[in-house]
Short mmCIF file of C-alpha atoms in Angstrom, two decimals:
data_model
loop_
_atom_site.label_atom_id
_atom_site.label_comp_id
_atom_site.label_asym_id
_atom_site.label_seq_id
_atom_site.Cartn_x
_atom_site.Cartn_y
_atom_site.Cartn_z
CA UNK Q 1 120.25 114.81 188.01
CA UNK Q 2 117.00 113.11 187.19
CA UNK Q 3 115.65 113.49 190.82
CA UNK Q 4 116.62 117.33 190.83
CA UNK Q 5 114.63 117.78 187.50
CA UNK Q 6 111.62 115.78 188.94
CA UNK Q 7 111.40 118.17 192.15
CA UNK Q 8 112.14 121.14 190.23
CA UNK Q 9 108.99 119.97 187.90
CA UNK Q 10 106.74 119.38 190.89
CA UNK Q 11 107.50 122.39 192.43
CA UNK Q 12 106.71 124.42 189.09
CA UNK Q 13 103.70 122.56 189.48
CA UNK Q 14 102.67 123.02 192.28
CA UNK Q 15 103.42 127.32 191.76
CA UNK Q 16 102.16 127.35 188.89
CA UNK Q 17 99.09 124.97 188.96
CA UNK Q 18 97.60 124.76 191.88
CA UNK Q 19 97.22 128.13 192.62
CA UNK Q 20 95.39 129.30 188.54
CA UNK Q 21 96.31 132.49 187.43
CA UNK Q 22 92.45 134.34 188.08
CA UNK Q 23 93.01 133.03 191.36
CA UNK Q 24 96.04 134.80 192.19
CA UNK Q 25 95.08 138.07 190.31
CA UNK Q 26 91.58 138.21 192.51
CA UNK Q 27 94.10 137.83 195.85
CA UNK Q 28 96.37 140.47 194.30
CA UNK Q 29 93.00 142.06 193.98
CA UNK Q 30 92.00 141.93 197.50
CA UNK Q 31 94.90 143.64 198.62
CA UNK Q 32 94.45 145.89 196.86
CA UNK Q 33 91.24 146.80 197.94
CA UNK Q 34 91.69 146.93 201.53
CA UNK Q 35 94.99 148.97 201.57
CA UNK Q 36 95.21 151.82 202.21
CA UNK Q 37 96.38 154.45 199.27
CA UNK Q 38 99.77 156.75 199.60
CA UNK Q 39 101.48 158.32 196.52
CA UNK Q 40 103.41 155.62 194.55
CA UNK Q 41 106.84 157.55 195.45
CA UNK Q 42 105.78 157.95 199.08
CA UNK Q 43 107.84 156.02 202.00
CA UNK Q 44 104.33 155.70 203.67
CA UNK Q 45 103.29 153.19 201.03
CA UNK Q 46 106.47 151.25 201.51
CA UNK Q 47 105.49 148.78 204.37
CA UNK Q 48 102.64 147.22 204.60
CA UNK Q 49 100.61 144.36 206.27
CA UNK Q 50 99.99 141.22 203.90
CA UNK Q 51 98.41 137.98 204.63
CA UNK Q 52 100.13 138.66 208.63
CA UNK Q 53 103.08 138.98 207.49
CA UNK Q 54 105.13 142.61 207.06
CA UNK Q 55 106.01 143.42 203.28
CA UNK Q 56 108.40 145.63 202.51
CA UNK Q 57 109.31 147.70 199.15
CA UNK Q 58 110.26 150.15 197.23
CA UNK Q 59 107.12 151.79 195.72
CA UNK Q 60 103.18 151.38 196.99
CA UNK Q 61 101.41 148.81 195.94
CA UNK Q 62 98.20 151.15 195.98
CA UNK Q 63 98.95 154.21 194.84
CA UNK Q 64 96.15 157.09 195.21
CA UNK Q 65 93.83 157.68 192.79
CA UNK Q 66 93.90 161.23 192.42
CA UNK Q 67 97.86 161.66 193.04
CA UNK Q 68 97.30 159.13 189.46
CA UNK Q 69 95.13 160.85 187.47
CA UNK Q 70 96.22 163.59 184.58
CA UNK Q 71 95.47 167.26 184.70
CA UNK Q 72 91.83 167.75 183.40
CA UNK Q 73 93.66 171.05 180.85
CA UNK Q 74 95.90 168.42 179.19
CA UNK Q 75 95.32 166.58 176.39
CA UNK Q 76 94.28 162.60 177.28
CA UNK Q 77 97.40 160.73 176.34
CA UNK Q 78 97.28 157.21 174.49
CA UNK Q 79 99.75 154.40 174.44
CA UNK Q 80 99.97 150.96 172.57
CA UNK Q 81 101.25 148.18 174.50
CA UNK Q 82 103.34 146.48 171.74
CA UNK Q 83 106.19 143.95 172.85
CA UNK Q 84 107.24 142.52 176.37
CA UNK Q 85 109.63 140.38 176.66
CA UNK Q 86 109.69 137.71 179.13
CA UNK Q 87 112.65 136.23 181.00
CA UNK Q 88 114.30 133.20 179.98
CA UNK Q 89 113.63 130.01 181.56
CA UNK Q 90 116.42 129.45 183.48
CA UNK Q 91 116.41 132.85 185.28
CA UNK Q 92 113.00 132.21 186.66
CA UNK Q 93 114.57 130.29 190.02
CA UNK Q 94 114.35 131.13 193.28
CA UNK Q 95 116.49 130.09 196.11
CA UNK Q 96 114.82 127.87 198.95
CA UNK Q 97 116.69 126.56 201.36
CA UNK Q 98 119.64 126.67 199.39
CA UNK Q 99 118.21 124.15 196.51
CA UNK Q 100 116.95 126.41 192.89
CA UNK Q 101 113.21 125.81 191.77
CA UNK Q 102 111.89 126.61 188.69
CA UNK Q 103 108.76 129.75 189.06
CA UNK Q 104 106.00 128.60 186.15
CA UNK Q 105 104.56 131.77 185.54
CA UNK Q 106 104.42 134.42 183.01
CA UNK Q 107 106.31 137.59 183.96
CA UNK Q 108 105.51 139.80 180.70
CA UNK Q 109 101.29 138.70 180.51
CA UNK Q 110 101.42 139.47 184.40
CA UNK Q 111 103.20 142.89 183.71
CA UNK Q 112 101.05 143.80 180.65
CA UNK Q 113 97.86 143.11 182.89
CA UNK Q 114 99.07 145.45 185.52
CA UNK Q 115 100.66 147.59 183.63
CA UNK Q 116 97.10 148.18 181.67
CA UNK Q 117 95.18 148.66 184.95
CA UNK Q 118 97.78 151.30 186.41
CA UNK Q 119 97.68 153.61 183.20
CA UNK Q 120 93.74 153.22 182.78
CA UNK Q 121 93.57 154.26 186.92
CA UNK Q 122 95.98 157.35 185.80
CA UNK Q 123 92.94 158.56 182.96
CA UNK Q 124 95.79 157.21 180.16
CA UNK Q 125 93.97 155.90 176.81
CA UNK Q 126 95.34 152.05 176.30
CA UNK Q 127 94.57 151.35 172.61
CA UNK Q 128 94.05 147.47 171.71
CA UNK Q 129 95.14 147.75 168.26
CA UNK Q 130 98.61 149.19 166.98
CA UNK Q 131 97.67 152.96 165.37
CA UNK Q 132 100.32 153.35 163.18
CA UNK Q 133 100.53 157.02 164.61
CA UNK Q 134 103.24 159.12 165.19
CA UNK Q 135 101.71 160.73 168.33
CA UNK Q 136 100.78 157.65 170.20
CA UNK Q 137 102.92 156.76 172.15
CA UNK Q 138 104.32 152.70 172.28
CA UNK Q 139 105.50 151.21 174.99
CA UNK Q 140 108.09 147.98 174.77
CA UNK Q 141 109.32 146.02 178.24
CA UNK Q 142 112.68 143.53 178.27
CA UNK Q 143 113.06 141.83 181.63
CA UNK Q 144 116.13 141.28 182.49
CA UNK Q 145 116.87 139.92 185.63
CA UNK Q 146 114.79 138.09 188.72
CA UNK Q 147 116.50 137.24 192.17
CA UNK Q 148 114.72 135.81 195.11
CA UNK Q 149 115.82 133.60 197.89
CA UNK Q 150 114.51 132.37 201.10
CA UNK Q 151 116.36 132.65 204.92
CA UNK Q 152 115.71 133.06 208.00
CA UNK Q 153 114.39 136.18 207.82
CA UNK Q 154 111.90 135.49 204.93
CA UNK Q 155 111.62 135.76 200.86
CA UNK Q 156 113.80 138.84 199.41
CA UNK Q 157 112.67 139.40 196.01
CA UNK Q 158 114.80 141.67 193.05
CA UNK Q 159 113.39 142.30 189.85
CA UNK Q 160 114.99 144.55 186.61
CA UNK Q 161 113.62 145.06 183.24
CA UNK Q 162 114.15 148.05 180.33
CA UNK Q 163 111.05 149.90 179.68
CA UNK Q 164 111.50 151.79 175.96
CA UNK Q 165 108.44 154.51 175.06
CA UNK Q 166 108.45 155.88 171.94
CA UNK Q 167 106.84 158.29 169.65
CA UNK Q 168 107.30 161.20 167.10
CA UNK Q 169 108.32 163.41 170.05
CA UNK Q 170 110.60 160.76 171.62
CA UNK Q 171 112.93 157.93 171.88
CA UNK Q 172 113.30 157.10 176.05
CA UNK Q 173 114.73 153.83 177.55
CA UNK Q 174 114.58 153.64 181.36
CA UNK Q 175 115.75 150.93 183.18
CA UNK Q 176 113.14 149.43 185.69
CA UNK Q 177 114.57 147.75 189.10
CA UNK Q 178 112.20 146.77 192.04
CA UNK Q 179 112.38 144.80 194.98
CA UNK Q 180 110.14 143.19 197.88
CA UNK Q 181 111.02 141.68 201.66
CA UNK Q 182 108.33 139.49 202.68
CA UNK Q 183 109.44 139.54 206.78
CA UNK Q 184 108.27 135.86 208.10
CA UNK Q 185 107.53 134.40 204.86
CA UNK Q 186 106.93 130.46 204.76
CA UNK Q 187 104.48 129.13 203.42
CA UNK Q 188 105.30 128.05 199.59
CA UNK Q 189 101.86 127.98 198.17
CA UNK Q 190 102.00 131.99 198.62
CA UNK Q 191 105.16 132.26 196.23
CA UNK Q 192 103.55 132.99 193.31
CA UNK Q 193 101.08 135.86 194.89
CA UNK Q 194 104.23 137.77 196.40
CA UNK Q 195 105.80 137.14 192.99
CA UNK Q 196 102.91 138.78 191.25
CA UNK Q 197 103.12 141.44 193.54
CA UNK Q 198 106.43 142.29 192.74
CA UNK Q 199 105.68 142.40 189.00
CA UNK Q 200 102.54 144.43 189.87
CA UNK Q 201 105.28 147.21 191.56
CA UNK Q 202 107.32 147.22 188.52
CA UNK Q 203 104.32 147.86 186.60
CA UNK Q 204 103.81 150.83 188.93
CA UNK Q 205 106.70 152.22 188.59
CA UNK Q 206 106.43 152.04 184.60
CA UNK Q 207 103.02 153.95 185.13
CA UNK Q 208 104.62 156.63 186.97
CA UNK Q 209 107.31 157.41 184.08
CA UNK Q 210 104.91 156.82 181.32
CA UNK Q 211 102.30 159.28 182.53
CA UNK Q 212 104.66 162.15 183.74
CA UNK Q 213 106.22 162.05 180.08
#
């Protein structure tokens, strides 16, 4: 029992440590960068080339700027970030070689970063302080479930949360799931970077809903 607890806690530490958080946010960065755009709902964006190995998913990591941005003859929409809610402890493992270790990162301060960046690139007003207005609208994120595991094949990622936008006009939950096959993957130092980018596609998909409202 002790020895399982003292691996899980060097593995967390090694996930979560040695690899610091700018770090992995300048690599998720990169990526972006020098991939290629498609439409966040286009099958084109759904494979791609990362670090050598072939990533697939369900939405584009990069989706095109001006597929993002609003309609010039609309009002510019604003949204408060208020709550997100990050997953328990225990449902942060993944499944390596059929032992559990513990992922030491922050799912809802990763989501609220890329969830910021996404509406921003889609000309969406992100206000830093809470209103108080009717007509802005404020956006609230529960996660709710993380798989991943490891075989022969590579890491297969799953990720769920409810996404709740609200203002005078309306009252909407939606219920968020994503997911992620990293063909090849094996190197463990990269978990938490192909963890981030799974979090990053969940806040994509968030931006999507929130801006066609």
């Amino acid at each position: 029992m002790l020895k399982n607890f003292v691996l899980c806690l060097f593995v967390a530490l090694i996930f979560g440590g040695c690899v610091g958080k700018h770090d992995t946010f300048a690599q998720v960065d990169k990526v972006v960068k020098n991939s290629k755009c498609y439409p966040c709902e286009s099958k084109q964006g759904f494979e791609a080339k990362i670090k050598g190995l072939l990533y697939l998913s369900d939405v584009g990591i990069v989706c095109c700027a001006d597929r993002r941005t609003l309609d010039t003859g609309v009002a510019l929409k604003k949204v408060y970030l208020h709550r997100f809610y990050d997953l328990r402890e225990e449902q942060k493992l993944v499944f390596l070689n059929g032992q559990k270790y513990y992922i030491d990162l922050k799912f809802n301060a990763i989501f609220y970063t890329y969830l910021e960046q996404e509406l921003k690139n889609r000309g969406i007003i992100v206000l830093e302080d809470n209103p108080n207005s009717p007509y802005v609208a404020k956006v609230d994120l529960s996660f709710l479930q993380f798989d991943a595991k490891q075989n022969a094949s590579g890491l297969h990622s799953k990720l769920v949360g409810l996404l709740h936008v609200s203002d005078t006009n309306r009252n909407k939950k939606f219920t968020l799931r994503t997911k992620q096959d990293v063909q090849g993957f094996e190197d463990m130092k990269d978990l938490s970077f192909y963890t981030h980018l799974l979090i990053k596609q969940m806040a994509n998909k968030a931006a999507s809903l929130i801006s066609s409202m």
